[in-house]
Short mmCIF file of C-alpha atoms in Angstrom, two decimals:
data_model
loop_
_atom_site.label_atom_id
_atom_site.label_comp_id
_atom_site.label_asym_id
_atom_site.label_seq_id
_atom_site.Cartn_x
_atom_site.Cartn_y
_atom_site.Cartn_z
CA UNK A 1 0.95 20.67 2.03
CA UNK A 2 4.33 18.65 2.45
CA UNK A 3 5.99 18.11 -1.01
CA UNK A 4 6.60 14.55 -2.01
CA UNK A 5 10.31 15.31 -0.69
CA UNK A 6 9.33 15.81 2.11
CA UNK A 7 7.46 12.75 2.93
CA UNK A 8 10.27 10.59 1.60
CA UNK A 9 12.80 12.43 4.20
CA UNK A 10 9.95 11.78 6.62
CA UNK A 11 9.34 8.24 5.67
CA UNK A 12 13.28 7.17 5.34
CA UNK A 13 13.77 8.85 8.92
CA UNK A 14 11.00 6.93 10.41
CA UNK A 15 11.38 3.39 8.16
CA UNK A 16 15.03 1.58 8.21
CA UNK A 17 13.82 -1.78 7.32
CA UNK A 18 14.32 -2.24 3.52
CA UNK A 19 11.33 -4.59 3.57
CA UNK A 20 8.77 -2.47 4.75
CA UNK A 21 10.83 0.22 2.86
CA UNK A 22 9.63 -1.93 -0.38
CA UNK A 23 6.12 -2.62 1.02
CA UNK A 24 5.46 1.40 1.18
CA UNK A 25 7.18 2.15 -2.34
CA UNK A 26 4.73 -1.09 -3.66
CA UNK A 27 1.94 0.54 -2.30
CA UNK A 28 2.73 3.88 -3.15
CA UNK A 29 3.31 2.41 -6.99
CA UNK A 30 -0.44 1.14 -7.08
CA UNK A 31 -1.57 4.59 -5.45
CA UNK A 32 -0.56 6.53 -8.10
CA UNK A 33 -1.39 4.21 -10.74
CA UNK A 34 -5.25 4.47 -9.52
CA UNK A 35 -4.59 7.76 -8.95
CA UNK A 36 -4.25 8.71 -12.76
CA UNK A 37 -6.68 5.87 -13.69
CA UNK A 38 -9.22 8.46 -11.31
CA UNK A 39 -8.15 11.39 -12.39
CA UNK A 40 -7.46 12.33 -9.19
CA UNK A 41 -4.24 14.12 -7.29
CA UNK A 42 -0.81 11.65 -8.07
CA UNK A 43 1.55 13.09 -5.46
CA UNK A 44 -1.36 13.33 -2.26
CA UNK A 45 -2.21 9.27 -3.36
CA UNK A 46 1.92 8.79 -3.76
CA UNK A 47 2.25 10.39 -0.48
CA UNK A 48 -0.70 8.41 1.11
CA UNK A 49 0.87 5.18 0.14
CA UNK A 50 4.59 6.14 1.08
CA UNK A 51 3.19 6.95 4.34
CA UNK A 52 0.65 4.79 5.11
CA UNK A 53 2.88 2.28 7.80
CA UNK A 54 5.97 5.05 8.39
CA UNK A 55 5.20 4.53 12.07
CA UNK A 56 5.16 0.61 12.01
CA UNK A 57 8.40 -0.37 12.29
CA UNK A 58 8.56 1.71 15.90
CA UNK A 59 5.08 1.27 16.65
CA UNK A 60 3.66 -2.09 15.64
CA UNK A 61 0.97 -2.68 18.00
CA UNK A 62 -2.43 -2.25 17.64
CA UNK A 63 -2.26 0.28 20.10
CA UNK A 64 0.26 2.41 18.48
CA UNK A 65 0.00 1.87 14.91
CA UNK A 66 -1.03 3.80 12.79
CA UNK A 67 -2.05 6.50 15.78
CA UNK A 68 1.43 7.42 16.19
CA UNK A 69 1.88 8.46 12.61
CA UNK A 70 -1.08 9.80 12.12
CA UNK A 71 -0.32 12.19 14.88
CA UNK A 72 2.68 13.18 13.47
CA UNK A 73 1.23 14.17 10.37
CA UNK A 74 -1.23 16.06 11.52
CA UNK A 75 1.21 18.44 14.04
CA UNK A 76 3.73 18.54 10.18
CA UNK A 77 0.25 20.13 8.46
CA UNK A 78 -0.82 17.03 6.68
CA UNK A 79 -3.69 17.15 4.69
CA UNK A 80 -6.21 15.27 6.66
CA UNK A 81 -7.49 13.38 3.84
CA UNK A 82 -4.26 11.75 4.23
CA UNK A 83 -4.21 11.18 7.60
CA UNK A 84 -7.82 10.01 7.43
CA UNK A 85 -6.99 7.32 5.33
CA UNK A 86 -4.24 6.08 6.97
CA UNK A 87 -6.36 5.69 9.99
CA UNK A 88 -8.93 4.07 7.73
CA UNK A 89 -6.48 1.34 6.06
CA UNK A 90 -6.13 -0.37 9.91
CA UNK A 91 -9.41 -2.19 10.23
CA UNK A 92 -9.01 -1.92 14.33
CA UNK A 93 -9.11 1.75 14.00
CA UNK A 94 -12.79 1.52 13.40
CA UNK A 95 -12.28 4.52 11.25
CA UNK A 96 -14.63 4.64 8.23
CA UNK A 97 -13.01 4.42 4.33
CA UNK A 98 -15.41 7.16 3.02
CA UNK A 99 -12.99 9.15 0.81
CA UNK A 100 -12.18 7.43 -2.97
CA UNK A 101 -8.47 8.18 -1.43
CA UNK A 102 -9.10 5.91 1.97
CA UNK A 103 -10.98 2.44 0.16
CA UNK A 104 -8.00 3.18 -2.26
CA UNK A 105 -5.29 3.07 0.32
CA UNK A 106 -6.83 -0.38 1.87
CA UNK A 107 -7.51 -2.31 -1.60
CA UNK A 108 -4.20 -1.82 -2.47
CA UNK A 109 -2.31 -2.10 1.16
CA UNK A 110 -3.02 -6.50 1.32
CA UNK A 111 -2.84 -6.79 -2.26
CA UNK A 112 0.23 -5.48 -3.24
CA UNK A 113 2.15 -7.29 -0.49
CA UNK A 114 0.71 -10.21 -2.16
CA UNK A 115 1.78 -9.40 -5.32
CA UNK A 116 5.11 -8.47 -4.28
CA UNK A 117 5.39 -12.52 -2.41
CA UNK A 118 3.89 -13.56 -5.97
CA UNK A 119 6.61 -12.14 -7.74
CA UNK A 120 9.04 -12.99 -5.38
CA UNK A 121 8.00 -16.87 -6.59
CA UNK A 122 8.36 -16.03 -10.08
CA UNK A 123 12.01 -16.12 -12.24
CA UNK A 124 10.60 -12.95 -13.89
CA UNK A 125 9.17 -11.14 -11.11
CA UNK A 126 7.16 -8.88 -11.75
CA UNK A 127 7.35 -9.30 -15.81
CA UNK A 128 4.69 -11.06 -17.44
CA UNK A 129 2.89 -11.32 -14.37
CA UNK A 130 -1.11 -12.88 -15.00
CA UNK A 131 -4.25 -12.14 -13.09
CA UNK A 132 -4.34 -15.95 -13.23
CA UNK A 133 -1.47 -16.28 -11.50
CA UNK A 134 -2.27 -14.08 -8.50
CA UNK A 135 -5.94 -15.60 -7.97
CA UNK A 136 -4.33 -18.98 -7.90
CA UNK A 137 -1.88 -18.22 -5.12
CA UNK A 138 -4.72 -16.19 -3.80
CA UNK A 139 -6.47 -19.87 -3.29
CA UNK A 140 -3.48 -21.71 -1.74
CA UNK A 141 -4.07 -20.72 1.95
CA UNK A 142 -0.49 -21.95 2.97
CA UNK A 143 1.66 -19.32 0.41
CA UNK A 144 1.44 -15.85 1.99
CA UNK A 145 -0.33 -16.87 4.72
CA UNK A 146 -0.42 -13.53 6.66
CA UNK A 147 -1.67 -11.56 4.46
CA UNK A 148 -5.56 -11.12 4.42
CA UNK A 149 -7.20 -12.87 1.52
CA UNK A 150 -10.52 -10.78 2.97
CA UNK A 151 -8.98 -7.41 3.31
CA UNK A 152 -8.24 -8.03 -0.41
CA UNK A 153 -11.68 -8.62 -1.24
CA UNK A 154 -13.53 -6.59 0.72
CA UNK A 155 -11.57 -3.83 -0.82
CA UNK A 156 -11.91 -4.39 -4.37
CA UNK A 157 -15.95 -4.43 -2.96
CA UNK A 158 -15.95 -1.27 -1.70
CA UNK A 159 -13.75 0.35 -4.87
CA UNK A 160 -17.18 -1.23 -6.75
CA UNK A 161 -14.03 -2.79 -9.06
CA UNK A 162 -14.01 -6.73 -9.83
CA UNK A 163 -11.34 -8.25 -8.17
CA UNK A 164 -9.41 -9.69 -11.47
CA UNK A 165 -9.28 -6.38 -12.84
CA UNK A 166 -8.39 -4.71 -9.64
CA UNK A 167 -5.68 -7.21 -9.67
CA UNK A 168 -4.82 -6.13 -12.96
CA UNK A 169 -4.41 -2.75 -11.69
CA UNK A 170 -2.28 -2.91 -8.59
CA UNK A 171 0.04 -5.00 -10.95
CA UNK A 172 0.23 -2.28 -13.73
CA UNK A 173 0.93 -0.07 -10.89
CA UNK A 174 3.64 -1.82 -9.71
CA UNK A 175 4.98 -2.66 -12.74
CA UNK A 176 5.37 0.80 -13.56
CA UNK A 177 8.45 1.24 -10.85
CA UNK A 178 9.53 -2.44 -10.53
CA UNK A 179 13.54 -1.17 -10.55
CA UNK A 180 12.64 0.74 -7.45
CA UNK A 181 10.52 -2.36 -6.00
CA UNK A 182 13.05 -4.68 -6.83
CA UNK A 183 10.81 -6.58 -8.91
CA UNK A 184 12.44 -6.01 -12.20
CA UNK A 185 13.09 -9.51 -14.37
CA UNK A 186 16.86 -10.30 -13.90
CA UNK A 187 19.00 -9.60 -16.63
#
């Protein structure tokens, strides 16, 4: 299997955009905070975050994405839980989240790009942040309007988690690396 390294060398060559740079690191922070919460494998769920949209930013259709990526991964050796996953966090894929690793990947995917627009709201960012908070702004239809209130649900169903304390999760996750995020309280 790639190391981590590798998939960050990957993912810079392939992602410019420091927005979608941020997305991937968010996503990748709430990956391996569930990872260790299941016990299971921190750098394959780091990696499966970090990767999950690499090909996006070339290939954003829904023709393209994430096909294109998922093909590369597979000719670099990937592990195809990985690249099963990734296929599975794209609803239009069709592909089925059977894998702990794949309903994983898509319960954290909406709702840590919510997060992140929460905290971009708040004068301490990510600090302090309340469930509360995020299932109130998860009510206002008009604030982060793109991003699938759903997708969120649907995957906190199929994790068999509650959504408050799922939401409690993704946030200790990304609280965990909010320098990297950018989502550190100002000083």
């Amino acid at each position: 299997m790639p190391t981590y390294d590798d998939a960050l060398a990957l993912f810079h060559e392939w992602t410019k955009s420091d927005r979608l740079r941020r997305h991937a690191y968010a996503v990748e922070a709430a990956m391996e905070g569930y990872a260790t919460l299941f016990g299971e494998d921190v750098t394959l769920w780091r990696i499966t975050g970090l990767l999950h949209d690499m090909d996006y930013e070339q290939h954003p259709t829904l023709e393209e994405h994430p096909y294109v990526g998922a093909k590369l991964l597979r000719e670099l050796k990937y592990p195809e839980s990985i690249v099963e996953a990734i296929l599975g966090h794209a609803p239009h894929t069709g592909t089925p989240r059977e894998t702990l690793l794949a309903k994983t990947l898509f319960a954290v995917d909406e709702l840590a790009g919510f997060i992140t627009a929460v905290a971009y709201v708040r004068p301490t960012r990510l600090e302090g942040m309340k469930v509360k908070s995020v299932r109130k702004k998860l009510k206002d239809k008009a604030f982060a309007a793109a991003v699938s209130r759903e997708d969120i649900q649907l995957g906190a169903e199929e994790l068999g988690i509650e959504l408050p304390q799922h939401i409690a999760n993704v946030i200790s996750g990304m609280c965990a690396h909010a320098d990297r995020l950018e989502l550190a309280a100002s000083s």
